[in-house]
PDB file of C-alpha atoms in Angstrom:
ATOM      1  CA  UNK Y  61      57.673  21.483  38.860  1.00 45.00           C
ATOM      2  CA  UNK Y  62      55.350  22.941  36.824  1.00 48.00           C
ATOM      3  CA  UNK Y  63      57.761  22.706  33.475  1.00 48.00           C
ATOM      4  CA  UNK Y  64      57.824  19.111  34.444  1.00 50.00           C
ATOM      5  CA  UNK Y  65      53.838  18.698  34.597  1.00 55.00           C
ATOM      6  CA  UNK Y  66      53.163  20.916  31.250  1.00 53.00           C
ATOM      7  CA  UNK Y  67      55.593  18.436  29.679  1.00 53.00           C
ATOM      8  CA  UNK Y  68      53.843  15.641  31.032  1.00 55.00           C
ATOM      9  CA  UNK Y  69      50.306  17.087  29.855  1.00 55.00           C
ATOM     10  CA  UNK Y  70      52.062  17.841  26.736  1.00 63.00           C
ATOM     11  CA  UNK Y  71      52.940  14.105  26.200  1.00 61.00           C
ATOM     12  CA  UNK Y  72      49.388  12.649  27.881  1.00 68.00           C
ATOM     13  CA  UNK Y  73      46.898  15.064  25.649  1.00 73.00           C
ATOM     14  CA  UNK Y  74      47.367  13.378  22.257  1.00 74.00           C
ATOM     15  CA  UNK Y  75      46.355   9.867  24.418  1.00 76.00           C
ATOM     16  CA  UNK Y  76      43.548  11.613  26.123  1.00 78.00           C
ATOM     17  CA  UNK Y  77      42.204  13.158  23.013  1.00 79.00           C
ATOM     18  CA  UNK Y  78      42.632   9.703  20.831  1.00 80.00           C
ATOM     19  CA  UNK Y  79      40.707   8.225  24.322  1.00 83.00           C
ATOM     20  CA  UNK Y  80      37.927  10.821  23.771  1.00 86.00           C
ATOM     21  CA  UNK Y  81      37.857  10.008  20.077  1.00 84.00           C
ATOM     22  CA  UNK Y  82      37.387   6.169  20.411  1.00 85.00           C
ATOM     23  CA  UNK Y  83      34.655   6.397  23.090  1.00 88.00           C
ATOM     24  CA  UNK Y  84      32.847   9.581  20.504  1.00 87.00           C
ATOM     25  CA  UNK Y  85      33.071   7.309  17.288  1.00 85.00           C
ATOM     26  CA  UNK Y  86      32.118   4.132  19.429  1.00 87.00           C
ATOM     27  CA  UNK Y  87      29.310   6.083  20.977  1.00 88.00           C
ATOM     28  CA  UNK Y  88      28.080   7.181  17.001  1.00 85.00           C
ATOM     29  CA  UNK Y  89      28.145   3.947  15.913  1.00 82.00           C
ATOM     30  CA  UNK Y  90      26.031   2.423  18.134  1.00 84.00           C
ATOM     31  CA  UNK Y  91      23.867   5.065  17.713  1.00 85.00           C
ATOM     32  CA  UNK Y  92      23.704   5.069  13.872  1.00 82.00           C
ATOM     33  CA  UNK Y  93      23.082   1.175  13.551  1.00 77.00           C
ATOM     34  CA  UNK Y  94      20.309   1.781  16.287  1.00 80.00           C
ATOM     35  CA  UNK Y  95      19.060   3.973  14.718  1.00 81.00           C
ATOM     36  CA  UNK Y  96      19.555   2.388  10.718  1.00 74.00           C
ATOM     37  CA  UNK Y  97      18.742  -0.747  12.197  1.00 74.00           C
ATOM     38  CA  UNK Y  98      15.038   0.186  13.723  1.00 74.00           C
ATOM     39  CA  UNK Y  99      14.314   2.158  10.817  1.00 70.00           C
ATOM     40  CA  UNK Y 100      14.548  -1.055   8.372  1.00 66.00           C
ATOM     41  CA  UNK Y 101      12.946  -3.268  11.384  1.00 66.00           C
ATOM     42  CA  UNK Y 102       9.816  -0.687  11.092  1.00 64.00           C
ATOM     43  CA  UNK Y 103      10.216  -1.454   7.653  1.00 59.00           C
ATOM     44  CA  UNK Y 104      10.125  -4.979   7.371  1.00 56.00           C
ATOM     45  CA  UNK Y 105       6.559  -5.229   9.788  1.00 56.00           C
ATOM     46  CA  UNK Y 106       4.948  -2.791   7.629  1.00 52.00           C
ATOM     47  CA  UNK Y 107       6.379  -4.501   4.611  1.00 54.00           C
ATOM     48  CA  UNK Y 108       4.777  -8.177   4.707  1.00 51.00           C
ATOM     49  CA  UNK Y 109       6.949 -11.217   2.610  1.00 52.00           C
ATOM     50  CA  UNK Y 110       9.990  -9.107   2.333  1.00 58.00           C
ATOM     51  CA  UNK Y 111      12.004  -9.870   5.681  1.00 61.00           C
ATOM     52  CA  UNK Y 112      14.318 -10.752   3.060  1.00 59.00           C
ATOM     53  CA  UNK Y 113      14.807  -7.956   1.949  1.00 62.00           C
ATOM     54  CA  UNK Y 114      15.433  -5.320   4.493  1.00 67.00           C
ATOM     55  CA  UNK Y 115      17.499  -7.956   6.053  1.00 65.00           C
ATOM     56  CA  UNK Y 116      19.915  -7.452   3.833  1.00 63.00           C
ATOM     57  CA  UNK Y 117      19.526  -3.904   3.663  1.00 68.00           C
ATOM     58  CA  UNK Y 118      20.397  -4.257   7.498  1.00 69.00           C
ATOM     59  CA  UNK Y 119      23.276  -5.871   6.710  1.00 65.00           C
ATOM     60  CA  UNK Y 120      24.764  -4.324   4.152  1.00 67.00           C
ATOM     61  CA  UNK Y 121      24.041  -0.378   5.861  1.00 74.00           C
ATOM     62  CA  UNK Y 122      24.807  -1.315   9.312  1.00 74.00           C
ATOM     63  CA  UNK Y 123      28.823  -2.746   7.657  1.00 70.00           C
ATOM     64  CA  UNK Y 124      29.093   0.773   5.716  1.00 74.00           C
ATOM     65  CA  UNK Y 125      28.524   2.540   9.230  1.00 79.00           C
ATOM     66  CA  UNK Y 126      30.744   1.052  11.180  1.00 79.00           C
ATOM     67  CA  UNK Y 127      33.222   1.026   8.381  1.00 76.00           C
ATOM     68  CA  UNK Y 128      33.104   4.752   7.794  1.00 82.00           C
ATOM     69  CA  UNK Y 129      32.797   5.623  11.528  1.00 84.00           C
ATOM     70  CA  UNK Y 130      36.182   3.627  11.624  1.00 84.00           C
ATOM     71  CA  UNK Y 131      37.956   5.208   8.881  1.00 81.00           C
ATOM     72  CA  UNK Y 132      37.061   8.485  10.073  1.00 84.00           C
ATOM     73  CA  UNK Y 133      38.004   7.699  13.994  1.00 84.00           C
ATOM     74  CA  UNK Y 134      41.364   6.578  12.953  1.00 84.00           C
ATOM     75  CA  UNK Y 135      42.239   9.118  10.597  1.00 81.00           C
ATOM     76  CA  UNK Y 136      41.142  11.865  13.818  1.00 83.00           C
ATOM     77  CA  UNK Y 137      43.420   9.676  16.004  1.00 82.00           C
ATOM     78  CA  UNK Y 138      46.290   9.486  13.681  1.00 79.00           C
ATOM     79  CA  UNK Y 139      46.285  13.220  13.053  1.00 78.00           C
ATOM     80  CA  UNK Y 140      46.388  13.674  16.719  1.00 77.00           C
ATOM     81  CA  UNK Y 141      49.664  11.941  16.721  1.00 75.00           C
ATOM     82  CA  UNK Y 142      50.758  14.354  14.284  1.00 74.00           C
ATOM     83  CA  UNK Y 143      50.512  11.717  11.392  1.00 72.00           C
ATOM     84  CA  UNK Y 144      50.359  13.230   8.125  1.00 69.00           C
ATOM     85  CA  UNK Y 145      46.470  12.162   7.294  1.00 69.00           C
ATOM     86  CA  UNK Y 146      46.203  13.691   4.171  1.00 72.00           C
ATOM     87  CA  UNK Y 147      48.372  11.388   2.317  1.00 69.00           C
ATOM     88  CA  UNK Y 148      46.732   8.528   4.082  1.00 69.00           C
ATOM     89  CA  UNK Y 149      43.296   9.776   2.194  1.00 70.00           C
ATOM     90  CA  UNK Y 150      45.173  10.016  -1.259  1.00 72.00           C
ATOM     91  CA  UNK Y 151      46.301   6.619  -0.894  1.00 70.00           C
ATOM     92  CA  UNK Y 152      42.904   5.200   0.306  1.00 69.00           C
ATOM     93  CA  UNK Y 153      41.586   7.088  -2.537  1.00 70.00           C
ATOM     94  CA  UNK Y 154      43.954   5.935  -5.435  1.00 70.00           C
ATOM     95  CA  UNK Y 155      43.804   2.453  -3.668  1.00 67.00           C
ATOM     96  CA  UNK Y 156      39.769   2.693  -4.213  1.00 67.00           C
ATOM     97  CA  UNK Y 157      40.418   3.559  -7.522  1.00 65.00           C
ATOM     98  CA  UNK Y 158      42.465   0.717  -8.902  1.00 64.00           C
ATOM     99  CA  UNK Y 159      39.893  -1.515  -6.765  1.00 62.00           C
ATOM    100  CA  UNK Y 160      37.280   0.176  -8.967  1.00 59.00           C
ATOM    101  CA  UNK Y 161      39.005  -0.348 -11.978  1.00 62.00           C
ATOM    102  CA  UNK Y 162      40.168  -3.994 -11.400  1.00 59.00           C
ATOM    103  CA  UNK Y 163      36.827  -5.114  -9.722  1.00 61.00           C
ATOM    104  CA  UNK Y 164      34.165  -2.859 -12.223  1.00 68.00           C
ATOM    105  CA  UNK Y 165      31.941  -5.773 -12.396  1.00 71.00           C
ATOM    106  CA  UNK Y 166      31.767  -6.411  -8.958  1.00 70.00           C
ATOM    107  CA  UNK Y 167      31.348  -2.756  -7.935  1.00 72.00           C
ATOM    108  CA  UNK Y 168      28.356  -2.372 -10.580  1.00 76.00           C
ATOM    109  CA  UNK Y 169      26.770  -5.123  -9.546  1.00 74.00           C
ATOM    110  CA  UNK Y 170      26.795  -4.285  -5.873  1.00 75.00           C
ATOM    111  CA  UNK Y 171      25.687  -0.460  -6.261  1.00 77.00           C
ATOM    112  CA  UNK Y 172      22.980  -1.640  -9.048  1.00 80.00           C
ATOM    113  CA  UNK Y 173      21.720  -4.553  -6.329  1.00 78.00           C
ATOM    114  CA  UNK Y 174      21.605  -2.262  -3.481  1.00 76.00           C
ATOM    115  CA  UNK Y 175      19.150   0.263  -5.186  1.00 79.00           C
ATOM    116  CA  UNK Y 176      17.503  -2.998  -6.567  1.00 80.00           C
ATOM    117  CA  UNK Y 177      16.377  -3.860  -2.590  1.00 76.00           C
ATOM    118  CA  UNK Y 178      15.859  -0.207  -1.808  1.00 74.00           C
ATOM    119  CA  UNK Y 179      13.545   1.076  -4.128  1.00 77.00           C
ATOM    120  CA  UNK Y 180      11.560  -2.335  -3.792  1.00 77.00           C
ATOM    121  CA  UNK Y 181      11.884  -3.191  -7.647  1.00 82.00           C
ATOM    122  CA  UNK Y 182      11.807  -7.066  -6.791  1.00 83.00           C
ATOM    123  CA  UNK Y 183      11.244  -9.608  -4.185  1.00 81.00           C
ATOM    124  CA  UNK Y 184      11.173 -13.223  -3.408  1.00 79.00           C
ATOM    125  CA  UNK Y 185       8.533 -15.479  -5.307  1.00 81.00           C
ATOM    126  CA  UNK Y 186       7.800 -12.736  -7.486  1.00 86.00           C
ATOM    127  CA  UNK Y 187       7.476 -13.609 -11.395  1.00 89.00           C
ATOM    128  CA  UNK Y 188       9.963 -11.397 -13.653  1.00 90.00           C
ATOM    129  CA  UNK Y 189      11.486 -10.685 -16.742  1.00 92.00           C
ATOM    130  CA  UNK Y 190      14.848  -9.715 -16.606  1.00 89.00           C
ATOM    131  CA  UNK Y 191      17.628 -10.162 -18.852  1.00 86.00           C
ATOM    132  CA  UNK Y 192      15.834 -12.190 -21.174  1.00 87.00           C
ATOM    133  CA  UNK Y 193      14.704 -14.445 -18.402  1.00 89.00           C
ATOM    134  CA  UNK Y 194      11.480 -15.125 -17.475  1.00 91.00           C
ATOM    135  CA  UNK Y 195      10.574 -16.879 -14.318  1.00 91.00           C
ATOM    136  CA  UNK Y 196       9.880 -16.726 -10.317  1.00 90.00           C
ATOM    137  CA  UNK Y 197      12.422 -15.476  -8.594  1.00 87.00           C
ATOM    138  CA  UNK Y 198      14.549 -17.449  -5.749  1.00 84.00           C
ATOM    139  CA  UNK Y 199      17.057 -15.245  -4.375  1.00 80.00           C
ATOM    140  CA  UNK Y 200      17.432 -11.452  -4.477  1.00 79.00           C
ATOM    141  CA  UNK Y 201      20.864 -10.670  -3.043  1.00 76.00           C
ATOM    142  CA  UNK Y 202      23.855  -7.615  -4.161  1.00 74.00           C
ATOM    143  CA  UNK Y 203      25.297  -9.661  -6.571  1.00 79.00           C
ATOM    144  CA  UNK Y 204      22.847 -11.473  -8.626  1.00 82.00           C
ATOM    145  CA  UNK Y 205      19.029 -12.461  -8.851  1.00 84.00           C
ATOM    146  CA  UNK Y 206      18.011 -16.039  -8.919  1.00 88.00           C
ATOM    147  CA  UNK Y 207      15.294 -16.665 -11.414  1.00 92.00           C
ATOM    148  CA  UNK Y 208      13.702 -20.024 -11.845  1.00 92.00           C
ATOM    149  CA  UNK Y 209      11.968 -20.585 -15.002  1.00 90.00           C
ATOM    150  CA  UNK Y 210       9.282 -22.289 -16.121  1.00 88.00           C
ATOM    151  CA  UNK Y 211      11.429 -25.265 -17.559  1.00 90.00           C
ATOM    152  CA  UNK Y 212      12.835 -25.635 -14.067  1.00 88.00           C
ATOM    153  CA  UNK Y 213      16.172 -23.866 -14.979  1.00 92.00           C
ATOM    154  CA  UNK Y 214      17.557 -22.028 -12.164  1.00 92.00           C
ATOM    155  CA  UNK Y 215      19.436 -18.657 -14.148  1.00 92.00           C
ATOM    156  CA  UNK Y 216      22.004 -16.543 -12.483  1.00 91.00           C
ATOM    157  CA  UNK Y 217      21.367 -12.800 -13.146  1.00 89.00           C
ATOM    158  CA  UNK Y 218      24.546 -10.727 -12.295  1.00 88.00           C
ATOM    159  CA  UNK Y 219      23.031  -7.368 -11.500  1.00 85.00           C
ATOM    160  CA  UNK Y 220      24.901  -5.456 -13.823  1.00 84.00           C
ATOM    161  CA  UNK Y 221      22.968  -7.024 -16.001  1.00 85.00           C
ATOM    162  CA  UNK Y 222      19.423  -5.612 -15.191  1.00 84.00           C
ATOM    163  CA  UNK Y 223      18.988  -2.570 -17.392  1.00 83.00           C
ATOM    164  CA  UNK Y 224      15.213  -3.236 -17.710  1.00 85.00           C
ATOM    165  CA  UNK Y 225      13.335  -5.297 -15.349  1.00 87.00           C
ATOM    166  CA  UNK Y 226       9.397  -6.420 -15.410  1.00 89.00           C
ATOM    167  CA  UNK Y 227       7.695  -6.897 -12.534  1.00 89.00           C
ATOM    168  CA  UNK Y 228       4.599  -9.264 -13.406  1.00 87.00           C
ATOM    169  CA  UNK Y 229       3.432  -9.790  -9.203  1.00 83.00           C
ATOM    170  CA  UNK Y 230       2.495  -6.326  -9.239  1.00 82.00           C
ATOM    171  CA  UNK Y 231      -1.269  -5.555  -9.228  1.00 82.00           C
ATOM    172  CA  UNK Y 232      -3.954  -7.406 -10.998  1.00 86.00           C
ATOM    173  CA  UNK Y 233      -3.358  -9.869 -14.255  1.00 88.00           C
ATOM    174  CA  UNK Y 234      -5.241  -9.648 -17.628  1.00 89.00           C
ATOM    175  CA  UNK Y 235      -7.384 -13.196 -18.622  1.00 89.00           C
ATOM    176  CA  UNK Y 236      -7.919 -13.027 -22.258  1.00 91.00           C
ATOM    177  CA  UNK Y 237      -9.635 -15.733 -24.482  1.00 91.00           C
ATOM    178  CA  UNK Y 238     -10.673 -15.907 -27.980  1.00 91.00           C
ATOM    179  CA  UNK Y 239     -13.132 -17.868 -28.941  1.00 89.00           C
ATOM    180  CA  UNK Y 240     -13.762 -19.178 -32.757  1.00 88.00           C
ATOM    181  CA  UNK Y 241     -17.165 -20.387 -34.006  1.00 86.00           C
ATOM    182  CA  UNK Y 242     -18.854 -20.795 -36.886  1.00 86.00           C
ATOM    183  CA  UNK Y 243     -19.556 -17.685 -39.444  1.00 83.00           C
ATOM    184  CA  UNK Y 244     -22.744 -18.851 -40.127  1.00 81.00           C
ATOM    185  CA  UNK Y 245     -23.633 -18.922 -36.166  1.00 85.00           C
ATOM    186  CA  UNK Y 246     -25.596 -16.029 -34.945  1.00 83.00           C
ATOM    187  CA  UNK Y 247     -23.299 -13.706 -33.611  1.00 86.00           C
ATOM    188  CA  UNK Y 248     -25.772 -12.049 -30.407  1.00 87.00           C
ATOM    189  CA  UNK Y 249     -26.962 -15.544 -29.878  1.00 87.00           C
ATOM    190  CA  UNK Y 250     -23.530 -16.904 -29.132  1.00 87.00           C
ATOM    191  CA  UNK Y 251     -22.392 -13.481 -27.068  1.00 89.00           C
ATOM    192  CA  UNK Y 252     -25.566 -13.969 -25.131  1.00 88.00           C
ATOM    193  CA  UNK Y 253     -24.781 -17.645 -24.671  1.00 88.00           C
ATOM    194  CA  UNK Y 254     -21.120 -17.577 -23.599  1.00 90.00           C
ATOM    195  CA  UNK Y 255     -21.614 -13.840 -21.313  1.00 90.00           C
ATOM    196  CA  UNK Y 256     -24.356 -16.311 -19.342  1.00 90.00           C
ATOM    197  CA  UNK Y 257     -21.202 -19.037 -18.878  1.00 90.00           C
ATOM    198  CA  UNK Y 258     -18.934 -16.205 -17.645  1.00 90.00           C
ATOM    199  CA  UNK Y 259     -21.587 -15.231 -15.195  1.00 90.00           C
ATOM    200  CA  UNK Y 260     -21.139 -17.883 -13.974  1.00 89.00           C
ATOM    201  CA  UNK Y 261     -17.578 -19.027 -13.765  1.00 89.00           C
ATOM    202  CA  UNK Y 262     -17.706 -15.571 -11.912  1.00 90.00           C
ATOM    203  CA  UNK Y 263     -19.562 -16.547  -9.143  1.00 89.00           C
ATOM    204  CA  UNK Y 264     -17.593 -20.028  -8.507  1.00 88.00           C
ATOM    205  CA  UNK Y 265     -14.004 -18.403  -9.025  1.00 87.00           C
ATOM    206  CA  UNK Y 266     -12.833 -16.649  -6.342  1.00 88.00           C
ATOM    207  CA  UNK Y 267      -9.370 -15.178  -8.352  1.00 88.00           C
ATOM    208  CA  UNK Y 268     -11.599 -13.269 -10.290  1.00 90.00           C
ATOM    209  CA  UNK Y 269     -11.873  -9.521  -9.959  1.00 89.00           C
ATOM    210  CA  UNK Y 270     -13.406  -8.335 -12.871  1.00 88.00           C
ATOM    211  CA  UNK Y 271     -15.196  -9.628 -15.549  1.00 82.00           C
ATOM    212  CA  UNK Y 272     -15.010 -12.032 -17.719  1.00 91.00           C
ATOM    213  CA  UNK Y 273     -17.033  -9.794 -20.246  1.00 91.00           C
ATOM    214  CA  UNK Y 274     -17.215 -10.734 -23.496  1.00 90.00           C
ATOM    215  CA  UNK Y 275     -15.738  -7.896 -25.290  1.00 89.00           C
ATOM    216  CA  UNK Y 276     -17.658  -8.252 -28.647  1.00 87.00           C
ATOM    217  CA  UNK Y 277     -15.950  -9.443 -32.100  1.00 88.00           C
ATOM    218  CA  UNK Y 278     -12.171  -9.666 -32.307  1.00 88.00           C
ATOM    219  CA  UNK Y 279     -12.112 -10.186 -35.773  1.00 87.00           C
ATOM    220  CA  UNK Y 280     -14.058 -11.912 -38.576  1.00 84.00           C
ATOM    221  CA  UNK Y 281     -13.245 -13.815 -41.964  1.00 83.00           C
ATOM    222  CA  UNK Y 282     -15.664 -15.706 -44.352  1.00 82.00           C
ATOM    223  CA  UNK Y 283     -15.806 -18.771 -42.586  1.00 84.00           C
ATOM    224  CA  UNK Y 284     -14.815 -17.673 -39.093  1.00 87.00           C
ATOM    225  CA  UNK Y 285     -16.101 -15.103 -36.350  1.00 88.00           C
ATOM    226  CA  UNK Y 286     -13.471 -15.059 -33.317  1.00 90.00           C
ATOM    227  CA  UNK Y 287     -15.078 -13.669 -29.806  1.00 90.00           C
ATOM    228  CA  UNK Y 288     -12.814 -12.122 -27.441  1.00 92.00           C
ATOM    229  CA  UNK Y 289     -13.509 -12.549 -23.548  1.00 91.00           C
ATOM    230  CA  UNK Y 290     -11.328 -10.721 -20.827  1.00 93.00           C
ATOM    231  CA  UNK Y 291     -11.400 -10.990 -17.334  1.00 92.00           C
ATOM    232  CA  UNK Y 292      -8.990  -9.366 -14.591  1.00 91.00           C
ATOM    233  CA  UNK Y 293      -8.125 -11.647 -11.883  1.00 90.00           C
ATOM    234  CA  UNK Y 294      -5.744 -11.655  -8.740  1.00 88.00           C
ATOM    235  CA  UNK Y 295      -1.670 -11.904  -9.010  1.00 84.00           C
ATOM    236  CA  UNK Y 296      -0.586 -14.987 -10.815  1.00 83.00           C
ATOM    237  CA  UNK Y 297      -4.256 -16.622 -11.312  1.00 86.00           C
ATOM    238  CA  UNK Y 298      -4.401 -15.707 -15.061  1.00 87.00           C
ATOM    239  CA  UNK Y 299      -3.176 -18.377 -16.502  1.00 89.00           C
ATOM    240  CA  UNK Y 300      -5.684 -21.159 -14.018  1.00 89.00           C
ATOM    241  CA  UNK Y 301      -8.580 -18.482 -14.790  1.00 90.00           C
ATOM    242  CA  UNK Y 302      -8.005 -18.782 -18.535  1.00 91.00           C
ATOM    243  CA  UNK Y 303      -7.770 -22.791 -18.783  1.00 92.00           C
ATOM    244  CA  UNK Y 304     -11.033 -22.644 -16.557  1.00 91.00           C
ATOM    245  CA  UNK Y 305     -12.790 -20.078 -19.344  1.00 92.00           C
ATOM    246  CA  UNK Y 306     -11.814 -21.984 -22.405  1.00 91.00           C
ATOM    247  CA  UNK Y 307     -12.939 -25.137 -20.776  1.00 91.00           C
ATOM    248  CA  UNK Y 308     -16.477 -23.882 -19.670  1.00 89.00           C
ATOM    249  CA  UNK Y 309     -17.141 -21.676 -23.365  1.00 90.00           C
ATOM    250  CA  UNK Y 310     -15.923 -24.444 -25.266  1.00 89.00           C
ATOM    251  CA  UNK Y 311     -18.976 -26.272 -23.115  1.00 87.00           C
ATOM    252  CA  UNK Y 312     -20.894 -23.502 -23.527  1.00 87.00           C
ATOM    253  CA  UNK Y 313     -20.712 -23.321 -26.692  1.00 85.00           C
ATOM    254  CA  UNK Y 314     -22.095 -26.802 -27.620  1.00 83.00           C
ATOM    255  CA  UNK Y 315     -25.345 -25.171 -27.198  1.00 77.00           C
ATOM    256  CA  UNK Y 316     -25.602 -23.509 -29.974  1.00 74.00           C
ATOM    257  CA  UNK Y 317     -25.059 -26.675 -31.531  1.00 71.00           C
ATOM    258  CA  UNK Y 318     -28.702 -27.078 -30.861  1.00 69.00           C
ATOM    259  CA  UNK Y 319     -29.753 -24.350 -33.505  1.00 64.00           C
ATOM    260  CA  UNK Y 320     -26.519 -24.422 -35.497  1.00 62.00           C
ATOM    261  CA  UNK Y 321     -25.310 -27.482 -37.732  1.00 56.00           C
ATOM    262  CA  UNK Y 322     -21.537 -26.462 -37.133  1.00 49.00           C
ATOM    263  CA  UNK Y 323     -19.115 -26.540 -34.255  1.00 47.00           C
ATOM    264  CA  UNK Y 324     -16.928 -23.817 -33.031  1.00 43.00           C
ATOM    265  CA  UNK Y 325     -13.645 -24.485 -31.302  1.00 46.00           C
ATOM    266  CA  UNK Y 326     -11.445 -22.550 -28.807  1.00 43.00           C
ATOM    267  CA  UNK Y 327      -8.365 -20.939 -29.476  1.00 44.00           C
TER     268      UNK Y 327
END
């Protein structure tokens, strides 16, 4: 009787253990994508405009989880059986391998997107240079950026591709105008004149930071003197900022027209 029971244990354990197993790994799973899964959700609230982003973070480390809790429950269960695991995990590794080989573009630009979305190097409607490309960006994903250009080009960036990327959303922009008048204008006079229409401008634009200061002579030739003005404004304004500058000097500097004979022009 007992022989016969011992047997039966015998026969029953590698069930019961491959039972235990399942309900472990499917207990650790759950777990680890709770877990992954609030971390990134935190995340994403603290981290305004880039849903997007940890989204796909989300995604992509909630798969590899289950994946890996998977392999590793199966290969347990298997060896249970008295399965010979270790040539199982040769084989997944040399079939990894030739996937490597025959898919290298497709690995690279999967591991080069992923740290792309998790060190935060880019996000939507952000304006970048990458690849030669310069433009706002559509679509950040594990496989390529979408970058918009000025034109109105949509490019498709393979992330293998980004070696070097610049981030231009990042802080506060530059303004920088030169201005050109007259040699024979008086040089204070017409700093005095255009700081008092930057004052100004200041005081109507809200997108400006800093500034605009006119910086003092640029450079100066024997019928020339060229004025440089910079101004720091808020994230993508630089360009509206400037147009506004060169339109209110170039006014400005019709005043001096009043003591000087000649006219000075922006640049």
């Amino acid at each position: 009787m007992w022989g016969w029971n011992i047997a039966q244990l015998s026969f029953w354990q590698p069930v019961i253990d491959s039972v235990m197993i399942a309900l472990v790994a499917l207990v650790a799973n759950v777990v680890a994508k709770k877990v992954a899964t609030g971390a990134l959700a935190r995340g994403a609230q603290v981290s305004n405009g880039q849903a997007h982003r940890y989204k796909t973070l989300q995604s992509l480390t909630t798969s590899a989880i289950g994946y890996t809790i998977f392999f590793i429950a199966v290969v347990a269960i298997l060896d249970k059986f008295g399965v010979a695991t270790s040539a199982i995990i040769a084989s997944v590794g040399i079939l990894g391998l030739a996937i490597s080989f025959g898919a290298q573009g497709l690995v690279s630009d999967i591991v080069t997107g992923f740290f792309v979305l998790l060190e935060d190097q880019v996000n939507v409607d952000e304006y970048v240079t990458v690849a030669g490309v310069s433009g706002i960006v559509e679509e950040v994903g594990l496989r390529l950026l979408k970058v918009r250009d000025f034109n109105g080009d949509l490019h498709f960036v393979p992330n293998r591709n980004v070696s070097t990327l610049t981030n231009h959303s990042r802080g506060n922009r530059r303004a920088l105008v030169d201005m050109t008048i007259p040699y024979s204008y008086d040089t204070d006079e017409a700093i005095r004149v255009l700081q008092a229409a930057c004052d100004d401008l200041k005081q109507r634009t809200p997108d400006i930071v800093e500034g605009p200061d006119v910086v003092g002579v640029e450079s100066a030739e024997a019928d020339k003197t060229v004025l440089r003005i910079i101004a720091r404004t808020k994230n993508m304004a630089q360009w509206d900022v400037e147009r506004e500058l060169r339109k209110q000097l170039q006014a400005a500097i019709k005043e001096l027209q009043q003591s000087f004979p000649e006219d000075g022009e922006a640049t």
